[in-house]
């Protein structure tokens, strides 16, 4: 697995979660950045910006990475929509387009791949991209055969935009309904199930009426796996800077395994990361301080 550079400290947690998932899919595929660029049509430098948290990848690049990494594109696209909203909020307060949040100038290889794949409609798109390259002072625009878009082309593009917007809205609605159903199901299961032979212990105090929130760790073993009563996930990707009941679940299980994540407050901080790295080292996993499917397996065993 690649040793990634640390993401920018000011990166929004919602964008960070998308970048962490993309990094893991890239590592899982075993492809280099050059090979990844050849398979997706996006240049090596573009993927360096996407995976470094310096630029938000487009929806098509995220979908292509999901196919290559064998992940569910629906879930990954839902993460992209949340990250795009956070990215837009972060850029709304910026008065000048300088620095790492500056608008991304498309690579020449991306323009050529788009024109070859899209035919006549791609030619109209190339006109707009070439104009953007010239305005930005790019020196790799290349010799393109440009033609002005006509009314029919603009109409077709408007229809495509409307279809994409409708698809995104449908995916978000379905994802929200599924997440709500899963949470309700988990709550009902914990309230009514009384498994035989389960060992239960309490390792964390109740939440204090003042100060930071803490979670209770009601650790029990069900069907050969450990659960602490905060989340039943086995594949959620957690990294430093994230927060929620999934993080509290991991902190409880780290404490049960003999590692010290600090206060069980549901916040993935430096103490929690250090405890995760110790667990990964002991379990023979890649030591990256990120909780993924394999690290969850070590926690649940």
mmCIF file of C-alpha atoms in Angstrom:
data_model
loop_
_atom_site.group_PDB
_atom_site.id
_atom_site.type_symbol
_atom_site.label_atom_id
_atom_site.label_comp_id
_atom_site.label_asym_id
_atom_site.label_seq_id
_atom_site.Cartn_x
_atom_site.Cartn_y
_atom_site.Cartn_z
ATOM 1 C CA UNK A 1 0.000 0.000 0.000
ATOM 2 C CA UNK A 2 1.259 3.553 -0.805
ATOM 3 C CA UNK A 3 2.481 5.803 1.961
ATOM 4 C CA UNK A 4 0.319 8.872 1.482
ATOM 5 C CA UNK A 5 1.215 12.394 2.529
ATOM 6 C CA UNK A 6 -0.911 13.933 5.270
ATOM 7 C CA UNK A 7 -3.985 15.788 3.998
ATOM 8 C CA UNK A 8 -4.217 19.578 4.554
ATOM 9 C CA UNK A 9 -5.265 20.367 8.116
ATOM 10 C CA UNK A 10 -7.944 22.817 6.972
ATOM 11 C CA UNK A 11 -9.627 20.224 4.724
ATOM 12 C CA UNK A 12 -13.316 19.757 5.577
ATOM 13 C CA UNK A 13 -14.024 16.323 7.196
ATOM 14 C CA UNK A 14 -16.619 15.559 4.515
ATOM 15 C CA UNK A 15 -14.075 16.122 1.744
ATOM 16 C CA UNK A 16 -11.440 14.251 3.779
ATOM 17 C CA UNK A 17 -13.686 11.165 3.965
ATOM 18 C CA UNK A 18 -14.069 11.098 0.157
ATOM 19 C CA UNK A 19 -10.309 11.490 -0.411
ATOM 20 C CA UNK A 20 -9.506 8.716 2.109
ATOM 21 C CA UNK A 21 -11.930 6.348 0.327
ATOM 22 C CA UNK A 22 -10.401 7.201 -3.096
ATOM 23 C CA UNK A 23 -6.895 6.576 -1.743
ATOM 24 C CA UNK A 24 -7.892 3.159 -0.432
ATOM 25 C CA UNK A 25 -9.525 2.214 -3.741
ATOM 26 C CA UNK A 26 -6.381 3.285 -5.612
ATOM 27 C CA UNK A 27 -4.217 1.156 -3.283
ATOM 28 C CA UNK A 28 -6.622 -1.778 -3.627
ATOM 29 C CA UNK A 29 -6.408 -1.620 -7.432
ATOM 30 C CA UNK A 30 -2.597 -1.834 -7.371
ATOM 31 C CA UNK A 31 -2.355 0.718 -10.191
ATOM 32 C CA UNK A 32 0.223 3.489 -10.418
ATOM 33 C CA UNK A 33 -0.928 7.057 -11.068
ATOM 34 C CA UNK A 34 0.159 6.721 -14.714
ATOM 35 C CA UNK A 35 -1.866 3.502 -15.138
ATOM 36 C CA UNK A 36 -4.823 5.082 -13.352
ATOM 37 C CA UNK A 37 -4.678 8.049 -15.726
ATOM 38 C CA UNK A 38 -4.660 5.702 -18.733
ATOM 39 C CA UNK A 39 -7.734 3.829 -17.487
ATOM 40 C CA UNK A 40 -9.833 6.847 -16.480
ATOM 41 C CA UNK A 41 -8.904 9.505 -19.048
ATOM 42 C CA UNK A 42 -7.800 11.961 -16.325
ATOM 43 C CA UNK A 43 -4.129 12.980 -16.258
ATOM 44 C CA UNK A 44 -1.545 11.941 -13.678
ATOM 45 C CA UNK A 45 -1.274 15.493 -12.336
ATOM 46 C CA UNK A 46 -5.070 15.658 -11.943
ATOM 47 C CA UNK A 47 -5.107 12.471 -9.850
ATOM 48 C CA UNK A 48 -2.250 13.870 -7.748
ATOM 49 C CA UNK A 49 -4.431 16.890 -6.944
ATOM 50 C CA UNK A 50 -7.546 14.776 -6.313
ATOM 51 C CA UNK A 51 -5.771 12.302 -3.993
ATOM 52 C CA UNK A 52 -3.840 15.083 -2.237
ATOM 53 C CA UNK A 53 -6.989 16.973 -1.240
ATOM 54 C CA UNK A 54 -5.999 20.028 -3.311
ATOM 55 C CA UNK A 55 -8.795 19.710 -5.861
ATOM 56 C CA UNK A 56 -12.267 18.121 -5.827
ATOM 57 C CA UNK A 57 -12.477 15.307 -8.406
ATOM 58 C CA UNK A 58 -15.353 15.458 -10.903
ATOM 59 C CA UNK A 59 -18.246 13.026 -10.618
ATOM 60 C CA UNK A 60 -17.072 11.009 -13.639
ATOM 61 C CA UNK A 61 -13.610 10.489 -12.115
ATOM 62 C CA UNK A 62 -15.155 9.227 -8.853
ATOM 63 C CA UNK A 63 -17.418 6.823 -10.750
ATOM 64 C CA UNK A 64 -14.459 5.533 -12.786
ATOM 65 C CA UNK A 65 -12.446 4.933 -9.597
ATOM 66 C CA UNK A 66 -15.369 2.990 -8.101
ATOM 67 C CA UNK A 67 -15.465 0.688 -11.140
ATOM 68 C CA UNK A 68 -11.695 0.125 -11.049
ATOM 69 C CA UNK A 69 -11.610 -0.515 -7.287
ATOM 70 C CA UNK A 70 -14.697 -2.757 -7.308
ATOM 71 C CA UNK A 71 -16.624 -0.482 -4.936
ATOM 72 C CA UNK A 72 -20.322 0.454 -4.941
ATOM 73 C CA UNK A 73 -20.548 3.581 -7.170
ATOM 74 C CA UNK A 74 -23.832 4.665 -5.552
ATOM 75 C CA UNK A 75 -22.284 5.006 -2.103
ATOM 76 C CA UNK A 76 -19.133 6.666 -3.461
ATOM 77 C CA UNK A 77 -21.165 9.158 -5.501
ATOM 78 C CA UNK A 78 -23.230 10.002 -2.407
ATOM 79 C CA UNK A 79 -19.985 10.799 -0.576
ATOM 80 C CA UNK A 80 -18.939 12.932 -3.565
ATOM 81 C CA UNK A 81 -22.166 14.956 -3.428
ATOM 82 C CA UNK A 82 -21.655 15.673 0.287
ATOM 83 C CA UNK A 83 -18.006 16.597 -0.349
ATOM 84 C CA UNK A 84 -18.993 18.852 -3.269
ATOM 85 C CA UNK A 85 -21.403 20.745 -1.011
ATOM 86 C CA UNK A 86 -18.674 21.173 1.627
ATOM 87 C CA UNK A 87 -16.183 22.231 -1.047
ATOM 88 C CA UNK A 88 -18.611 24.862 -2.349
ATOM 89 C CA UNK A 89 -19.169 26.216 1.157
ATOM 90 C CA UNK A 90 -15.399 26.492 1.692
ATOM 91 C CA UNK A 91 -14.873 28.377 -1.589
ATOM 92 C CA UNK A 92 -17.811 30.746 -1.001
ATOM 93 C CA UNK A 93 -15.793 32.678 1.587
ATOM 94 C CA UNK A 94 -12.739 33.121 -0.718
ATOM 95 C CA UNK A 95 -12.456 36.454 -2.516
ATOM 96 C CA UNK A 96 -9.634 35.594 -4.941
ATOM 97 C CA UNK A 97 -9.056 32.412 -6.967
ATOM 98 C CA UNK A 98 -5.373 32.086 -6.004
ATOM 99 C CA UNK A 99 -3.825 29.168 -4.071
ATOM 100 C CA UNK A 100 -4.870 25.531 -3.815
ATOM 101 C CA UNK A 101 -8.578 26.373 -4.232
ATOM 102 C CA UNK A 102 -8.058 28.005 -7.633
ATOM 103 C CA UNK A 103 -10.225 26.722 -10.496
ATOM 104 C CA UNK A 104 -8.698 23.651 -12.076
ATOM 105 C CA UNK A 105 -7.475 23.982 -15.671
ATOM 106 C CA UNK A 106 -8.231 20.807 -17.641
ATOM 107 C CA UNK A 107 -5.309 18.820 -19.035
ATOM 108 C CA UNK A 108 -4.906 18.482 -22.810
ATOM 109 C CA UNK A 109 -5.154 14.671 -22.543
ATOM 110 C CA UNK A 110 -8.545 15.012 -20.807
ATOM 111 C CA UNK A 111 -9.819 17.324 -23.576
ATOM 112 C CA UNK A 112 -8.685 14.971 -26.332
ATOM 113 C CA UNK A 113 -10.249 11.917 -24.616
ATOM 114 C CA UNK A 114 -13.543 13.741 -24.229
ATOM 115 C CA UNK A 115 -13.617 14.855 -27.864
ATOM 116 C CA UNK A 116 -12.891 11.333 -29.152
ATOM 117 C CA UNK A 117 -15.596 9.746 -26.979
ATOM 118 C CA UNK A 118 -18.375 12.268 -27.400
ATOM 119 C CA UNK A 119 -18.213 12.937 -31.186
ATOM 120 C CA UNK A 120 -20.111 15.989 -32.377
ATOM 121 C CA UNK A 121 -21.361 16.967 -28.893
ATOM 122 C CA UNK A 122 -17.768 16.644 -27.619
ATOM 123 C CA UNK A 123 -16.600 19.150 -30.237
ATOM 124 C CA UNK A 124 -18.888 21.803 -28.764
ATOM 125 C CA UNK A 125 -17.509 21.016 -25.309
ATOM 126 C CA UNK A 126 -13.955 21.360 -26.648
ATOM 127 C CA UNK A 127 -14.700 24.945 -27.758
ATOM 128 C CA UNK A 128 -15.529 25.941 -24.182
ATOM 129 C CA UNK A 129 -12.542 24.102 -22.676
ATOM 130 C CA UNK A 130 -10.106 25.609 -25.190
ATOM 131 C CA UNK A 131 -11.442 29.078 -24.319
ATOM 132 C CA UNK A 132 -10.839 28.368 -20.647
ATOM 133 C CA UNK A 133 -7.273 27.216 -21.405
ATOM 134 C CA UNK A 134 -6.509 30.357 -23.369
ATOM 135 C CA UNK A 135 -7.963 32.583 -20.616
ATOM 136 C CA UNK A 136 -5.841 30.789 -17.989
ATOM 137 C CA UNK A 137 -2.627 31.161 -20.044
ATOM 138 C CA UNK A 138 -2.122 27.427 -20.634
ATOM 139 C CA UNK A 139 0.548 26.491 -23.160
ATOM 140 C CA UNK A 140 -0.556 22.910 -23.970
ATOM 141 C CA UNK A 141 -3.860 23.529 -25.735
ATOM 142 C CA UNK A 142 -2.655 21.899 -28.980
ATOM 143 C CA UNK A 143 -4.135 22.237 -32.456
ATOM 144 C CA UNK A 144 -7.874 21.750 -32.190
ATOM 145 C CA UNK A 145 -10.501 21.972 -34.898
ATOM 146 C CA UNK A 146 -13.033 24.228 -33.172
ATOM 147 C CA UNK A 147 -16.536 25.070 -34.282
ATOM 148 C CA UNK A 148 -19.064 27.345 -32.579
ATOM 149 C CA UNK A 149 -21.943 25.575 -30.776
ATOM 150 C CA UNK A 150 -25.323 25.939 -32.432
ATOM 151 C CA UNK A 151 -28.760 26.158 -30.818
ATOM 152 C CA UNK A 152 -29.425 22.408 -31.128
ATOM 153 C CA UNK A 153 -26.166 21.557 -29.345
ATOM 154 C CA UNK A 154 -26.974 23.934 -26.480
ATOM 155 C CA UNK A 155 -30.404 22.347 -26.176
ATOM 156 C CA UNK A 156 -28.900 18.842 -26.006
ATOM 157 C CA UNK A 157 -26.448 19.945 -23.320
ATOM 158 C CA UNK A 158 -29.284 21.467 -21.277
ATOM 159 C CA UNK A 159 -31.158 18.166 -21.445
ATOM 160 C CA UNK A 160 -28.070 16.242 -20.307
ATOM 161 C CA UNK A 161 -27.564 18.597 -17.371
ATOM 162 C CA UNK A 162 -31.204 18.175 -16.339
ATOM 163 C CA UNK A 163 -30.931 14.372 -16.552
ATOM 164 C CA UNK A 164 -27.736 14.315 -14.481
ATOM 165 C CA UNK A 165 -29.277 16.603 -11.841
ATOM 166 C CA UNK A 166 -32.345 14.377 -11.616
ATOM 167 C CA UNK A 167 -30.195 11.248 -11.291
ATOM 168 C CA UNK A 168 -28.137 12.796 -8.503
ATOM 169 C CA UNK A 169 -31.260 13.844 -6.615
ATOM 170 C CA UNK A 170 -32.687 10.322 -6.943
ATOM 171 C CA UNK A 171 -29.450 8.726 -5.689
ATOM 172 C CA UNK A 172 -29.351 11.051 -2.675
ATOM 173 C CA UNK A 173 -32.984 10.347 -1.823
ATOM 174 C CA UNK A 174 -32.523 6.563 -2.055
ATOM 175 C CA UNK A 175 -29.278 6.695 -0.038
ATOM 176 C CA UNK A 176 -30.923 8.754 2.708
ATOM 177 C CA UNK A 177 -33.858 6.334 2.917
ATOM 178 C CA UNK A 178 -31.530 3.312 3.129
ATOM 179 C CA UNK A 179 -29.383 4.908 5.853
ATOM 180 C CA UNK A 180 -32.484 5.829 7.867
ATOM 181 C CA UNK A 181 -33.872 2.292 7.573
ATOM 182 C CA UNK A 182 -30.543 0.763 8.669
ATOM 183 C CA UNK A 183 -30.309 3.048 11.713
ATOM 184 C CA UNK A 184 -33.891 2.286 12.757
ATOM 185 C CA UNK A 185 -33.258 -1.441 12.285
ATOM 186 C CA UNK A 186 -30.100 -1.302 14.407
ATOM 187 C CA UNK A 187 -31.953 0.550 17.176
ATOM 188 C CA UNK A 188 -34.788 -2.003 17.231
ATOM 189 C CA UNK A 189 -32.333 -4.909 17.291
ATOM 190 C CA UNK A 190 -30.404 -3.528 20.256
ATOM 191 C CA UNK A 191 -33.631 -2.800 22.161
ATOM 192 C CA UNK A 192 -35.260 -6.219 21.704
ATOM 193 C CA UNK A 193 -32.520 -8.820 21.169
ATOM 194 C CA UNK A 194 -31.237 -10.801 24.203
ATOM 195 C CA UNK A 195 -28.580 -13.184 22.805
ATOM 196 C CA UNK A 196 -27.641 -16.222 24.894
ATOM 197 C CA UNK A 197 -24.116 -16.554 26.223
ATOM 198 C CA UNK A 198 -23.158 -12.948 25.533
ATOM 199 C CA UNK A 199 -20.636 -11.339 27.872
ATOM 200 C CA UNK A 200 -21.534 -7.755 28.814
ATOM 201 C CA UNK A 201 -19.406 -5.216 30.608
ATOM 202 C CA UNK A 202 -19.462 -1.446 31.077
ATOM 203 C CA UNK A 203 -16.137 0.320 30.539
ATOM 204 C CA UNK A 204 -17.140 3.976 30.173
ATOM 205 C CA UNK A 205 -19.005 6.404 32.453
ATOM 206 C CA UNK A 206 -22.345 7.893 31.507
ATOM 207 C CA UNK A 207 -22.346 11.199 29.623
ATOM 208 C CA UNK A 208 -21.749 14.203 31.857
ATOM 209 C CA UNK A 209 -24.424 16.943 31.831
ATOM 210 C CA UNK A 210 -21.651 19.472 31.106
ATOM 211 C CA UNK A 211 -18.458 19.345 29.049
ATOM 212 C CA UNK A 212 -17.673 17.175 25.973
ATOM 213 C CA UNK A 213 -20.065 14.368 25.123
ATOM 214 C CA UNK A 214 -19.017 10.833 26.006
ATOM 215 C CA UNK A 215 -20.407 7.508 24.811
ATOM 216 C CA UNK A 216 -21.185 4.423 26.878
ATOM 217 C CA UNK A 217 -19.301 1.239 25.987
ATOM 218 C CA UNK A 218 -21.602 -1.718 26.602
ATOM 219 C CA UNK A 219 -19.300 -4.372 25.176
ATOM 220 C CA UNK A 220 -20.871 -7.724 24.316
ATOM 221 C CA UNK A 221 -19.907 -10.654 22.128
ATOM 222 C CA UNK A 222 -22.507 -11.686 19.550
ATOM 223 C CA UNK A 223 -21.983 -14.514 17.029
ATOM 224 C CA UNK A 224 -18.242 -14.501 17.686
ATOM 225 C CA UNK A 225 -17.770 -10.722 17.259
ATOM 226 C CA UNK A 226 -17.420 -7.855 19.754
ATOM 227 C CA UNK A 227 -19.896 -4.958 19.749
ATOM 228 C CA UNK A 228 -20.012 -1.904 22.035
ATOM 229 C CA UNK A 229 -23.575 -0.686 21.376
ATOM 230 C CA UNK A 230 -22.748 2.434 19.334
ATOM 231 C CA UNK A 231 -22.578 1.050 15.772
ATOM 232 C CA UNK A 232 -22.664 -2.329 14.059
ATOM 233 C CA UNK A 233 -20.583 -1.279 11.051
ATOM 234 C CA UNK A 234 -17.777 -3.493 9.793
ATOM 235 C CA UNK A 235 -16.543 -1.485 6.807
ATOM 236 C CA UNK A 236 -16.957 2.260 7.518
ATOM 237 C CA UNK A 237 -13.763 4.167 6.670
ATOM 238 C CA UNK A 238 -12.666 6.334 9.620
ATOM 239 C CA UNK A 239 -9.702 8.705 9.705
ATOM 240 C CA UNK A 240 -8.382 11.503 11.891
ATOM 241 C CA UNK A 241 -10.741 14.481 11.966
ATOM 242 C CA UNK A 242 -14.008 12.493 11.664
ATOM 243 C CA UNK A 243 -16.591 12.184 14.435
ATOM 244 C CA UNK A 244 -19.741 10.185 15.245
ATOM 245 C CA UNK A 245 -20.991 6.958 16.836
ATOM 246 C CA UNK A 246 -18.833 4.833 14.497
ATOM 247 C CA UNK A 247 -15.732 6.507 15.961
ATOM 248 C CA UNK A 248 -17.074 5.911 19.497
ATOM 249 C CA UNK A 249 -17.617 2.227 18.619
ATOM 250 C CA UNK A 250 -13.997 1.938 17.483
ATOM 251 C CA UNK A 251 -12.757 3.707 20.646
ATOM 252 C CA UNK A 252 -14.683 1.281 22.869
ATOM 253 C CA UNK A 253 -13.294 -1.756 21.013
ATOM 254 C CA UNK A 254 -9.749 -0.321 21.130
ATOM 255 C CA UNK A 255 -10.102 0.071 24.908
ATOM 256 C CA UNK A 256 -11.414 -3.496 25.176
ATOM 257 C CA UNK A 257 -8.377 -4.769 23.246
ATOM 258 C CA UNK A 258 -5.999 -3.056 25.696
ATOM 259 C CA UNK A 259 -5.172 0.123 23.784
ATOM 260 C CA UNK A 260 -5.727 3.687 25.032
ATOM 261 C CA UNK A 261 -7.738 5.890 22.613
ATOM 262 C CA UNK A 262 -8.372 8.539 25.285
ATOM 263 C CA UNK A 263 -11.904 9.671 26.221
ATOM 264 C CA UNK A 264 -14.660 7.817 24.371
ATOM 265 C CA UNK A 265 -16.128 10.988 22.869
ATOM 266 C CA UNK A 266 -16.721 9.886 19.265
ATOM 267 C CA UNK A 267 -13.968 12.199 17.924
ATOM 268 C CA UNK A 268 -11.114 10.678 15.911
ATOM 269 C CA UNK A 269 -8.175 12.586 17.407
ATOM 270 C CA UNK A 270 -4.420 11.952 17.827
ATOM 271 C CA UNK A 271 -4.891 9.555 20.778
ATOM 272 C CA UNK A 272 -7.360 7.433 18.809
ATOM 273 C CA UNK A 273 -5.052 7.400 15.768
ATOM 274 C CA UNK A 274 -2.108 6.282 17.923
ATOM 275 C CA UNK A 275 -4.199 3.445 19.421
ATOM 276 C CA UNK A 276 -5.308 2.350 15.911
ATOM 277 C CA UNK A 277 -1.695 2.240 14.720
ATOM 278 C CA UNK A 278 -0.725 0.088 17.729
ATOM 279 C CA UNK A 279 -3.579 -2.329 16.977
ATOM 280 C CA UNK A 280 -2.645 -2.501 13.281
ATOM 281 C CA UNK A 281 0.985 -3.222 14.160
ATOM 282 C CA UNK A 282 -0.016 -5.992 16.587
ATOM 283 C CA UNK A 283 -2.459 -7.521 14.062
ATOM 284 C CA UNK A 284 0.089 -7.482 11.222
ATOM 285 C CA UNK A 285 -1.883 -4.940 9.171
ATOM 286 C CA UNK A 286 -0.655 -1.933 7.227
ATOM 287 C CA UNK A 287 0.018 0.780 9.828
ATOM 288 C CA UNK A 288 -1.701 3.893 8.439
ATOM 289 C CA UNK A 289 -3.911 5.005 11.350
ATOM 290 C CA UNK A 290 -7.050 4.622 9.184
ATOM 291 C CA UNK A 291 -9.832 2.226 10.175
ATOM 292 C CA UNK A 292 -11.092 0.213 7.218
ATOM 293 C CA UNK A 293 -12.557 -3.255 6.658
ATOM 294 C CA UNK A 294 -9.455 -5.156 7.842
ATOM 295 C CA UNK A 295 -8.967 -3.022 10.942
ATOM 296 C CA UNK A 296 -12.674 -3.445 11.828
ATOM 297 C CA UNK A 297 -12.116 -7.198 11.510
ATOM 298 C CA UNK A 298 -9.276 -7.030 14.044
ATOM 299 C CA UNK A 299 -11.437 -4.936 16.415
ATOM 300 C CA UNK A 300 -14.472 -7.217 16.181
ATOM 301 C CA UNK A 301 -12.526 -10.473 16.677
#
